[in-house]
Structures are given as C-alpha cells and as structure tokens.
GROMACS .gro file of C-alpha atoms in nm:
model
  406
    1LYS     CA    1   2.561  -5.086  -0.035
    2ALA     CA    2   2.437  -5.091   0.313
    3ALA     CA    3   2.104  -4.938   0.240
    4ASP     CA    4   2.081  -5.225   0.003
    5GLN     CA    5   2.184  -5.471   0.240
    6PHE     CA    6   1.896  -5.388   0.478
    7SER     CA    7   1.643  -5.303   0.263
    8THR     CA    8   1.333  -5.520   0.269
    9PRO     CA    9   1.017  -5.458   0.036
   10GLU     CA   10   0.834  -5.391   0.405
   11LYS     CA   11   1.085  -5.122   0.497
   12PRO     CA   12   1.292  -4.999   0.220
   13ARG     CA   13   1.616  -4.812   0.314
   14PHE     CA   14   1.698  -4.501   0.123
   15VAL     CA   15   2.022  -4.297   0.136
   16ALA     CA   16   2.014  -3.899   0.165
   17GLY     CA   17   2.324  -3.708   0.011
   18SER     CA   18   2.406  -3.438   0.236
   19ILE     CA   19   2.507  -3.095   0.102
   20GLY     CA   20   2.582  -2.814   0.352
   21PRO     CA   21   2.676  -2.473   0.330
   22THR     CA   22   2.986  -2.321   0.155
   23GLY     CA   23   3.103  -2.118   0.442
   24MET     CA   24   3.042  -1.807   0.251
   25LEU     CA   25   2.749  -1.565   0.299
   26PRO     CA   26   2.669  -1.410  -0.035
   27SER     CA   27   2.402  -1.186   0.076
   28SER     CA   28   2.585  -1.003   0.378
   29ASP     CA   29   2.778  -0.706   0.327
   30ASP     CA   30   3.129  -0.906   0.443
   31PRO     CA   31   3.388  -0.836   0.195
   32MET     CA   32   3.522  -1.172   0.233
   33LEU     CA   33   3.245  -1.388   0.315
   34SER     CA   34   3.037  -1.232   0.037
   35ALA     CA   35   3.308  -1.240  -0.249
   36ILE     CA   36   3.152  -1.503  -0.410
   37THR     CA   37   2.908  -1.481  -0.764
   38TYR     CA   38   2.545  -1.667  -0.755
   39ASP     CA   39   2.709  -1.846  -1.072
   40GLN     CA   40   2.999  -1.983  -0.882
   41LEU     CA   41   2.750  -2.128  -0.609
   42GLU     CA   42   2.561  -2.266  -0.848
   43ALA     CA   43   2.853  -2.456  -1.013
   44MET     CA   44   2.923  -2.584  -0.641
   45PHE     CA   45   2.620  -2.706  -0.583
   46HIS     CA   46   2.566  -2.863  -0.962
   47GLU     CA   47   2.907  -3.022  -0.910
   48GLN     CA   48   2.790  -3.225  -0.566
   49ALA     CA   49   2.436  -3.312  -0.679
   50LYS     CA   50   2.643  -3.478  -0.994
   51ALA     CA   51   2.876  -3.687  -0.771
   52LEU     CA   52   2.613  -3.758  -0.474
   53VAL     CA   53   2.368  -3.880  -0.760
   54GLU     CA   54   2.611  -4.095  -0.937
   55GLY     CA   55   2.695  -4.257  -0.633
   56GLY     CA   56   2.325  -4.386  -0.565
   57CYS     CA   57   2.163  -4.122  -0.349
   58ASP     CA   58   1.782  -4.117  -0.334
   59VAL     CA   59   1.757  -3.786  -0.155
   60LEU     CA   60   1.954  -3.495  -0.209
   61LEU     CA   61   1.953  -3.290   0.111
   62VAL     CA   62   2.028  -2.932   0.130
   63GLU     CA   63   2.097  -2.866   0.490
   64THR     CA   64   2.222  -2.646   0.775
   65SER     CA   65   2.168  -2.343   0.562
   66GLN     CA   66   2.261  -2.005   0.671
   67ASP     CA   67   2.203  -1.768   0.414
   68ILE     CA   68   1.872  -1.796   0.208
   69LEU     CA   69   2.037  -1.678  -0.115
   70GLU     CA   70   2.300  -1.960  -0.099
   71VAL     CA   71   1.991  -2.177  -0.034
   72LYS     CA   72   1.859  -2.051  -0.373
   73ALA     CA   73   2.140  -2.106  -0.549
   74ALA     CA   74   2.203  -2.467  -0.436
   75VAL     CA   75   1.839  -2.534  -0.564
   76ALA     CA   76   1.939  -2.402  -0.899
   77GLY     CA   77   2.291  -2.589  -0.948
   78ILE     CA   78   2.110  -2.901  -0.816
   79HIS     CA   79   1.805  -2.873  -1.078
   80ARG     CA   80   2.044  -2.788  -1.347
   81TYR     CA   81   2.237  -3.111  -1.289
   82LEU     CA   82   1.891  -3.339  -1.278
   83ALA     CA   83   1.756  -3.156  -1.588
   84GLU     CA   84   2.089  -3.252  -1.764
   85VAL     CA   85   2.061  -3.607  -1.680
   86GLY     CA   86   1.692  -3.616  -1.756
   87SER     CA   87   1.431  -3.404  -1.617
   88ALA     CA   88   1.370  -3.128  -1.385
   89ARG     CA   89   1.275  -3.367  -1.137
   90GLY     CA   90   1.557  -3.585  -1.137
   91GLN     CA   91   1.463  -3.904  -1.405
   92GLU     CA   92   1.770  -4.107  -1.438
   93SER     CA   93   1.695  -4.449  -1.535
   94ASN     CA   94   1.371  -4.426  -1.400
   95LYS     CA   95   1.495  -4.322  -1.049
   96GLN     CA   96   1.340  -3.996  -0.910
   97ILE     CA   97   1.543  -3.795  -0.678
   98ALA     CA   98   1.405  -3.604  -0.391
   99LEU     CA   99   1.515  -3.269  -0.307
  100GLN     CA  100   1.498  -3.184   0.058
  101VAL     CA  101   1.591  -2.864   0.191
  102GLN     CA  102   1.644  -2.744   0.549
  103VAL     CA  103   1.756  -2.398   0.698
  104THR     CA  104   1.896  -2.349   1.036
  105LEU     CA  105   1.767  -2.090   1.309
  106ASP     CA  106   1.909  -1.951   1.625
  107VAL     CA  107   1.706  -1.967   1.954
  108SER     CA  108   1.535  -1.606   1.847
  109GLY     CA  109   1.390  -1.827   1.533
  110ARG     CA  110   1.594  -1.652   1.273
  111MET     CA  111   1.847  -1.763   1.015
  112LEU     CA  112   2.198  -1.579   1.051
  113LEU     CA  113   2.144  -1.295   0.871
  114GLY     CA  114   1.796  -1.229   1.020
  115THR     CA  115   1.559  -1.445   0.788
  116ASP     CA  116   1.266  -1.532   1.008
  117MET     CA  117   1.073  -1.857   0.933
  118GLY     CA  118   0.795  -1.669   0.722
  119ALA     CA  119   1.041  -1.549   0.460
  120ALA     CA  120   1.201  -1.860   0.439
  121ILE     CA  121   0.877  -2.087   0.386
  122ALA     CA  122   0.795  -1.784   0.110
  123THR     CA  123   1.137  -1.813  -0.045
  124LEU     CA  124   1.160  -2.191  -0.053
  125GLU     CA  125   0.776  -2.270  -0.127
  126ALA     CA  126   0.829  -2.119  -0.471
  127LEU     CA  127   1.099  -2.359  -0.540
  128PRO     CA  128   1.103  -2.653  -0.710
  129ILE     CA  129   1.175  -2.873  -0.393
  130ASP     CA  130   1.006  -3.155  -0.229
  131VAL     CA  131   1.048  -3.131   0.137
  132ILE     CA  132   1.134  -2.816   0.369
  133GLY     CA  133   1.255  -2.831   0.731
  134LEU     CA  134   1.483  -2.724   0.980
  135ASN     CA  135   1.804  -2.905   1.141
  136CYS     CA  136   2.083  -2.842   1.360
  137SER     CA  137   2.154  -2.519   1.593
  138THR     CA  138   1.912  -2.603   1.852
  139GLY     CA  139   1.721  -2.849   2.028
  140PRO     CA  140   1.342  -2.932   1.953
  141GLU     CA  141   1.239  -2.720   2.267
  142HIS     CA  142   1.390  -2.425   2.058
  143MET     CA  143   1.189  -2.526   1.727
  144ARG     CA  144   0.832  -2.541   1.853
  145GLU     CA  145   0.727  -2.176   1.727
  146PRO     CA  146   0.905  -2.226   1.395
  147VAL     CA  147   0.745  -2.559   1.356
  148ARG     CA  148   0.405  -2.430   1.411
  149ILE     CA  149   0.460  -2.153   1.148
  150LEU     CA  150   0.567  -2.423   0.902
  151SER     CA  151   0.254  -2.651   0.964
  152GLU     CA  152   0.055  -2.326   0.917
  153ARG     CA  153   0.210  -2.222   0.575
  154ALA     CA  154   0.424  -2.473   0.406
  155THR     CA  155   0.222  -2.705   0.138
  156ARG     CA  156   0.531  -2.945   0.117
  157PRO     CA  157   0.601  -3.233   0.376
  158ILE     CA  158   0.796  -3.091   0.683
  159SER     CA  159   1.128  -3.240   0.808
  160ILE     CA  160   1.264  -3.138   1.154
  161ILE     CA  161   1.618  -3.274   1.258
  162PRO     CA  162   1.727  -3.091   1.579
  163ASN     CA  163   2.051  -3.134   1.784
  164ALA     CA  164   2.000  -3.334   2.113
  165GLY     CA  165   1.955  -2.968   2.296
  166LEU     CA  166   2.146  -2.663   2.298
  167PRO     CA  167   2.527  -2.747   2.344
  168GLN     CA  168   2.675  -2.695   2.663
  169ASN     CA  169   3.066  -2.631   2.752
  170VAL     CA  170   3.208  -2.879   2.972
  171ASN     CA  171   3.595  -2.882   3.039
  172GLY     CA  172   3.623  -2.721   2.699
  173GLN     CA  173   3.404  -2.996   2.511
  174ALA     CA  174   3.032  -2.940   2.365
  175VAL     CA  175   2.825  -3.158   2.551
  176TYR     CA  176   2.461  -3.226   2.438
  177PRO     CA  177   2.213  -3.256   2.685
  178LEU     CA  178   1.912  -3.398   2.578
  179GLY     CA  179   1.870  -3.797   2.607
  180PRO     CA  180   1.700  -4.015   2.364
  181GLU     CA  181   1.361  -4.042   2.538
  182PRO     CA  182   1.272  -3.677   2.584
  183MET     CA  183   1.416  -3.600   2.194
  184ALA     CA  184   1.201  -3.881   2.095
  185GLU     CA  185   0.888  -3.760   2.276
  186ALA     CA  186   0.938  -3.429   2.135
  187LEU     CA  187   0.962  -3.531   1.780
  188GLY     CA  188   0.654  -3.718   1.839
  189GLU     CA  189   0.459  -3.437   1.952
  190PHE     CA  190   0.566  -3.238   1.630
  191VAL     CA  191   0.424  -3.569   1.402
  192GLU     CA  192   0.117  -3.552   1.583
  193LYS     CA  193   0.033  -3.202   1.645
  194PHE     CA  194   0.206  -3.027   1.346
  195GLY     CA  195   0.188  -3.274   1.091
  196VAL     CA  196   0.589  -3.330   1.059
  197GLY     CA  197   0.668  -3.575   0.821
  198VAL     CA  198   1.018  -3.648   0.832
  199VAL     CA  199   1.223  -3.663   1.173
  200GLY     CA  200   1.574  -3.744   1.262
  201GLY     CA  201   1.900  -3.642   1.481
  202CYS     CA  202   2.172  -3.364   1.428
  203CYS     CA  203   2.460  -3.289   1.643
  204GLY     CA  204   2.498  -3.488   1.941
  205THR     CA  205   2.259  -3.771   1.856
  206GLY     CA  206   2.365  -4.106   1.840
  207PRO     CA  207   2.209  -4.485   1.759
  208ASP     CA  208   2.020  -4.414   2.104
  209HIS     CA  209   1.858  -4.146   2.030
  210ILE     CA  210   1.745  -4.290   1.631
  211ARG     CA  211   1.639  -4.587   1.828
  212ALA     CA  212   1.421  -4.409   2.035
  213ILE     CA  213   1.275  -4.157   1.747
  214VAL     CA  214   1.211  -4.475   1.552
  215SER     CA  215   0.962  -4.613   1.815
  216ARG     CA  216   0.830  -4.321   1.905
  217VAL     CA  217   0.685  -4.229   1.560
  218SER     CA  218   0.634  -4.575   1.375
  219GLY     CA  219   0.276  -4.605   1.300
  220LEU     CA  220   0.183  -4.237   1.334
  221ALA     CA  221   0.075  -4.108   1.012
  222PRO     CA  222   0.175  -3.740   0.936
  223LEU     CA  223  -0.063  -3.449   0.814
  224ASP     CA  224  -0.167  -3.449   0.469
  225SER     CA  225   0.057  -3.155   0.331
  226ARG     CA  226  -0.226  -3.033   0.102
  227GLU     CA  227  -0.446  -2.967   0.435
  228ARG     CA  228  -0.168  -2.715   0.536
  229GLY     CA  229  -0.037  -2.391   0.382
  230ASN     CA  230  -0.391  -2.200   0.309
  231ASP     CA  231  -0.290  -1.871   0.431
  232GLY     CA  232  -0.233  -1.740   0.048
  233PRO     CA  233   0.076  -1.616  -0.152
  234PHE     CA  234   0.361  -1.464   0.005
  235VAL     CA  235   0.656  -1.275  -0.124
  236SER     CA  236   0.946  -1.193   0.091
  237SER     CA  237   1.258  -1.015   0.169
  238ALA     CA  238   1.579  -1.113   0.320
  239MET     CA  239   1.417  -1.073   0.669
  240THR     CA  240   1.020  -1.123   0.650
  241ALA     CA  241   0.727  -1.245   0.419
  242THR     CA  242   0.467  -1.007   0.295
  243ALA     CA  243   0.103  -1.169   0.196
  244LEU     CA  244   0.007  -1.060  -0.151
  245HIS     CA  245  -0.349  -1.057  -0.014
  246GLN     CA  246  -0.360  -0.795   0.242
  247GLU     CA  247  -0.662  -0.737   0.462
  248PRO     CA  248  -0.811  -0.462   0.451
  249LYS     CA  249  -0.700  -0.434   0.049
  250PRO     CA  250  -0.510  -0.343  -0.152
  251LEU     CA  251  -0.125  -0.463  -0.172
  252LEU     CA  252   0.059  -0.096  -0.159
  253VAL     CA  253   0.382  -0.085  -0.411
  254GLY     CA  254   0.590   0.201  -0.359
  255GLU     CA  255   0.709   0.365  -0.676
  256ARG     CA  256   0.950   0.641  -0.546
  257VAL     CA  257   1.256   0.402  -0.594
  258ASN     CA  258   1.208   0.425  -0.945
  259ALA     CA  259   1.457   0.638  -1.163
  260GLN     CA  260   1.117   0.707  -1.390
  261GLY     CA  261   0.921   0.836  -1.050
  262SER     CA  262   1.138   1.019  -0.866
  263ARG     CA  263   1.385   1.296  -0.951
  264LYS     CA  264   1.572   1.268  -0.600
  265LEU     CA  265   1.618   0.909  -0.661
  266LYS     CA  266   1.751   0.973  -1.027
  267GLN     CA  267   2.008   1.200  -0.880
  268ALA     CA  268   2.098   0.983  -0.623
  269LEU     CA  269   2.151   0.693  -0.863
  270LEU     CA  270   2.351   0.940  -1.107
  271ALA     CA  271   2.561   1.019  -0.835
  272ASP     CA  272   2.599   0.640  -0.666
  273ASP     CA  273   2.465   0.783  -0.355
  274TYR     CA  274   2.295   0.430  -0.238
  275ASP     CA  275   2.243   0.611   0.107
  276THR     CA  276   1.975   0.837  -0.023
  277VAL     CA  277   1.849   0.546  -0.227
  278LEU     CA  278   1.815   0.334   0.084
  279ALA     CA  279   1.638   0.663   0.279
  280VAL     CA  280   1.379   0.704  -0.008
  281ALA     CA  281   1.323   0.332   0.041
  282ARG     CA  282   1.248   0.404   0.423
  283GLU     CA  283   1.034   0.674   0.358
  284GLN     CA  284   0.817   0.444   0.126
  285VAL     CA  285   0.797   0.169   0.365
  286ASP     CA  286   0.706   0.437   0.666
  287GLY     CA  287   0.454   0.584   0.432
  288GLY     CA  288   0.240   0.246   0.440
  289ALA     CA  289   0.423   0.056   0.141
  290HIS     CA  290   0.399  -0.347   0.128
  291VAL     CA  291   0.649  -0.371  -0.143
  292LEU     CA  292   0.862  -0.143  -0.308
  293ASP     CA  293   0.914  -0.122  -0.713
  294VAL     CA  294   1.275  -0.085  -0.806
  295CYS     CA  295   1.367   0.092  -1.148
  296VAL     CA  296   1.744   0.215  -1.198
  297ALA     CA  297   1.725   0.277  -1.589
  298LEU     CA  298   1.876   0.591  -1.688
  299THR     CA  299   1.964   0.730  -2.024
  300GLU     CA  300   2.235   0.882  -1.932
  301ARG     CA  301   2.409   0.551  -1.764
  302ALA     CA  302   2.485   0.206  -1.946
  303ASP     CA  303   2.526  -0.019  -1.637
  304GLU     CA  304   2.175  -0.080  -1.554
  305ALA     CA  305   2.258  -0.443  -1.456
  306GLU     CA  306   2.552  -0.339  -1.213
  307GLN     CA  307   2.369  -0.066  -1.076
  308MET     CA  308   2.071  -0.254  -1.002
  309ARG     CA  309   2.278  -0.540  -0.803
  310LYS     CA  310   2.414  -0.274  -0.572
  311VAL     CA  311   2.074  -0.132  -0.545
  312VAL     CA  312   1.902  -0.446  -0.477
  313LYS     CA  313   2.202  -0.566  -0.211
  314LYS     CA  314   2.143  -0.242  -0.040
  315LEU     CA  315   1.800  -0.252  -0.004
  316ALA     CA  316   1.790  -0.618   0.082
  317MET     CA  317   1.997  -0.565   0.390
  318GLY     CA  318   1.825  -0.246   0.503
  319ILE     CA  319   1.442  -0.279   0.400
  320GLU     CA  320   1.207  -0.559   0.536
  321ALA     CA  321   0.952  -0.485   0.273
  322PRO     CA  322   1.010  -0.715  -0.026
  323LEU     CA  323   1.123  -0.595  -0.380
  324MET     CA  324   0.920  -0.555  -0.728
  325ILE     CA  325   1.213  -0.577  -0.979
  326ASP     CA  326   1.145  -0.340  -1.269
  327SER     CA  327   1.324  -0.346  -1.605
  328THR     CA  328   1.255  -0.360  -1.983
  329GLU     CA  329   1.578  -0.576  -1.979
  330ALA     CA  330   1.576  -0.948  -1.911
  331GLY     CA  331   1.941  -0.932  -1.816
  332VAL     CA  332   1.917  -0.661  -1.570
  333ILE     CA  333   1.599  -0.869  -1.412
  334GLU     CA  334   1.836  -1.175  -1.381
  335ALA     CA  335   2.130  -0.981  -1.231
  336ALA     CA  336   1.872  -0.888  -0.951
  337LEU     CA  337   1.725  -1.210  -0.913
  338GLU     CA  338   2.071  -1.356  -0.857
  339THR     CA  339   2.137  -1.060  -0.591
  340TYR     CA  340   1.805  -1.083  -0.377
  341PRO     CA  341   1.780  -1.311  -0.091
  342GLY     CA  342   1.383  -1.335  -0.083
  343ARG     CA  343   1.123  -1.381  -0.338
  344ALA     CA  344   1.052  -1.095  -0.550
  345ILE     CA  345   0.823  -0.993  -0.801
  346ILE     CA  346   0.906  -0.915  -1.183
  347ASN     CA  347   0.755  -0.640  -1.312
  348SER     CA  348   0.630  -0.708  -1.566
  349ILE     CA  349   0.505  -0.970  -1.866
  350ASN     CA  350   0.298  -0.920  -2.145
  351LEU     CA  351   0.167  -1.011  -2.526
  352GLU     CA  352   0.266  -0.688  -2.673
  353ASN     CA  353   0.562  -0.841  -2.900
  354GLY     CA  354   0.385  -1.174  -2.878
  355ARG     CA  355   0.543  -1.449  -2.657
  356ALA     CA  356   0.888  -1.264  -2.654
  357ARG     CA  357   0.866  -1.111  -2.317
  358ILE     CA  358   0.714  -1.388  -2.140
  359ASP     CA  359   0.947  -1.646  -2.305
  360ALA     CA  360   1.238  -1.435  -2.197
  361LEU     CA  361   1.116  -1.373  -1.812
  362ALA     CA  362   0.916  -1.706  -1.721
  363PRO     CA  363   1.219  -1.919  -1.694
  364LEU     CA  364   1.395  -1.667  -1.452
  365ALA     CA  365   1.062  -1.661  -1.273
  366VAL     CA  366   1.068  -2.039  -1.239
  367LYS     CA  367   1.445  -2.046  -1.160
  368HIS     CA  368   1.442  -1.791  -0.899
  369GLY     CA  369   1.063  -1.855  -0.742
  370ALA     CA  370   1.000  -1.488  -0.829
  371ALA     CA  371   0.623  -1.375  -0.876
  372LEU     CA  372   0.494  -1.217  -1.201
  373VAL     CA  373   0.293  -0.894  -1.273
  374ALA     CA  374   0.110  -0.954  -1.610
  375LEU     CA  375  -0.036  -0.633  -1.809
  376THR     CA  376  -0.336  -0.704  -2.055
  377ILE     CA  377  -0.139  -0.590  -2.380
  378ASP     CA  378  -0.119  -0.811  -2.666
  379GLU     CA  379  -0.041  -0.751  -3.023
  380GLU     CA  380  -0.328  -0.514  -3.103
  381GLY     CA  381  -0.241  -0.321  -2.817
  382MET     CA  382  -0.382  -0.242  -2.440
  383ALA     CA  383  -0.697  -0.414  -2.365
  384LYS     CA  384  -0.990  -0.140  -2.304
  385THR     CA  385  -1.286  -0.374  -2.259
  386VAL     CA  386  -1.364  -0.628  -2.014
  387GLU     CA  387  -1.373  -0.876  -2.256
  388ARG     CA  388  -1.058  -0.803  -2.413
  389LYS     CA  389  -0.879  -0.770  -2.071
  390ILE     CA  390  -0.997  -1.129  -1.981
  391ALA     CA  391  -0.892  -1.307  -2.316
  392ILE     CA  392  -0.543  -1.149  -2.299
  393ALA     CA  393  -0.507  -1.257  -1.893
  394LYS     CA  394  -0.630  -1.611  -1.999
  395ARG     CA  395  -0.379  -1.624  -2.284
  396ILE     CA  396  -0.066  -1.534  -2.015
  397HIS     CA  397  -0.219  -1.758  -1.777
  398ASP     CA  398  -0.229  -2.062  -2.000
  399ILE     CA  399   0.154  -1.997  -2.104
  400VAL     CA  400   0.302  -1.920  -1.752
  401VAL     CA  401   0.104  -2.187  -1.567
  402GLY     CA  402   0.065  -2.448  -1.831
  403GLU     CA  403   0.353  -2.422  -2.020
  404TYR     CA  404   0.607  -2.292  -1.764
  405GLY     CA  405   0.458  -2.453  -1.445
  406LEU     CA  406   0.403  -2.129  -1.226
   0.00000   0.00000   0.00000
C-alpha cells in the first residue's frame, strides 16, 4: 500500500519480498545443521513465495545466502510455486514476478562453506533467475574483487547491497562505521566501473544512506548485461568453477570414481569405505582431471540412489573438481543433484529409445542447472558417419534447447 501511495508514472515503486536463509547448512557435514532434506527446503521456500506473491510483491529476493545448495532448493521451490500460478516466470494476472538471488561472502571472498565467487556464479547462472548479486557480511570495500568477477562472468543484471562497513564492537554494540557519502560513492563506482544494476544498503544503513545512494546513482546507466559473461560455460564444485572450454584443450574427465572402471573403487563401495573413494578421487585430480565421472552402480547392491548421495556428499566436501553424475537411472541422478552444492554434468542422454531418456533427464537438468552430455545414438543405433552424427546431434539439440530451454 505504501508503494502504491508513492508510485508515479515517472518513478514507479516496487516491493521486494525478502527470503533469507533457514539457518540450516544442508551441504555441510554437521549432523544437526545438515539434518534437512532438499525436498523439505524446497517446500519451505515454496511456502514463502506463495505468501509474498499473494501479498503483492513484485520481486522475490533470496538474500544473505550462506549455502549454495540451499539457494538451489530455494530457486526450485519458488519456481514450483510460480509455475502453479501461471508460468515458470511467474505470470499471475499478467504480472511478472522477478527473482533476485544474492549470496553472502566473508572478507576472504568465499561463502560460509568455502564457495568462491566463480563457483557461485557458475551455479546461479544455470538457474532460472533474473538478478545475481551480493549482500550483507561486509562493506563495499571488501566486495570490490567479487564485483569485478561478477562483472566479467555474469550475464544477468548484478545487485550489490553491502553493509555500512564491517561491524565494530563498541561497548557491546555492533557499530557500522561507513557513513552515507562514502558508501554512496563506492556504490556509484560499482555502477560506473563494473556495470552494477541494483544497489542498496543492508545492515547499518538508514534513510540517510539510501538518500545518498539514490543521489549518487540517479541518471547512471548500468552496463548491458549482454555485454558481459563472455568467458564461456562453466561447471562448478562446492568450492570453485571449471571452464568447459579448457586452454589447452581438452577437458579431462577422470573415470576412476566409477564402479565400472575401477576394481579398487568397486571394492570400496561394497565395503562402504568412503574414505577410499575420496582417496581415489584425489588421485584423479592430482593426475590432471578437470571433472570426475561418478558411477556407483553395482549388481551386488540395490541401494544405488542412497549410495550415490553418500558418495556425492563426501566428494563435494573434499574435492574441488566438479562432478559428472553417471547412471542409467533417472532417480539416482536426481538424488545426486539434490545433494550436490554446485553445477554438475549429467552423463548422459541419447535417442536410443526415442525421447524417453531425454524426457526423463532434461527436466532435472533445467531444475538443478546441470549440464548434459549427449551421445549420438538413436533408434537405429550408434551413428558411424559424420552426417548421421550431426543429424542426431541436431535432433537432441532441438529438443533440449528448443523445447526444454537449456
């Protein structure tokens, strides 16, 4: 109501509905903080999105995020609600709801569990969100390098909403030292130099800060987001990002964390020896692998999905290389993606049984922001000529890009 009261055609006012972290850390190994499932998190954020949109919000703002896996669940829950009320982009009564997602970094430039800015960008860029940014934790002085990385890699509009400096303990009270003018000047520079499109103030800021910021940035035009993010596609682990286009080529995929490719790995899986699984993975990375293929399928065990969850969790916490999830079962791949705090690769899709495999896995890739390996196999078998390979590749591309929006 207040926004409507002050809104004018020349300067419309919009309302952002804040959705903060749950306080849980699902990708950690803390027995209490990780004691929540992906489905439970998704349901919580679905509930919040419903209430905020019904209350009239124009923007859903996922902010102060500490765990990138929780962010992924938040985006999934929000989009499930938006799809229920009209479309995946929130069309309800001809009103489009924007989704703005902001993570929080410490002074080292990492999220609470070690995710760096590059990994956060790679993970978020693959999800259906409208604005990517940072808020809270530090003042603008410690955001300069992360903002520079955002400006180079992000293809979405960028939001930066810092605290009024790092808090200081003064007589037992948190005091934020950065005044309105210095903060406004820093944010103005972010707009001019790095193309930031959304600015504001978090902890320690008040009306004077906001007035100064508005005065400083009014009339500035942020950089067109289409002019950024030209570094090519990335995948990510919980900690860092890896470019799919390696220089020198090629991208190397380690195949030893695979029950079909390593006797040592198979024996470790049969014995639930996950420390050995981690050791095999480290050997692969030390040997030069950029990505690790993970397959835990065993004829001797019937719990592939549960074991995949355990292996992915172990590797996510101990290996910087991103994971390629390898299974013939869509449910196993889904279990892995719901556990993995990064942007994974799915291995693989094809047309051997028509569209069945693609229709089972493409929705998971969209929901979790995963990349896909596509094999040039169709109903007639494996393609052996250039012409057949290209024809099958085009069929797959038309489905996953044209129909599913990858």
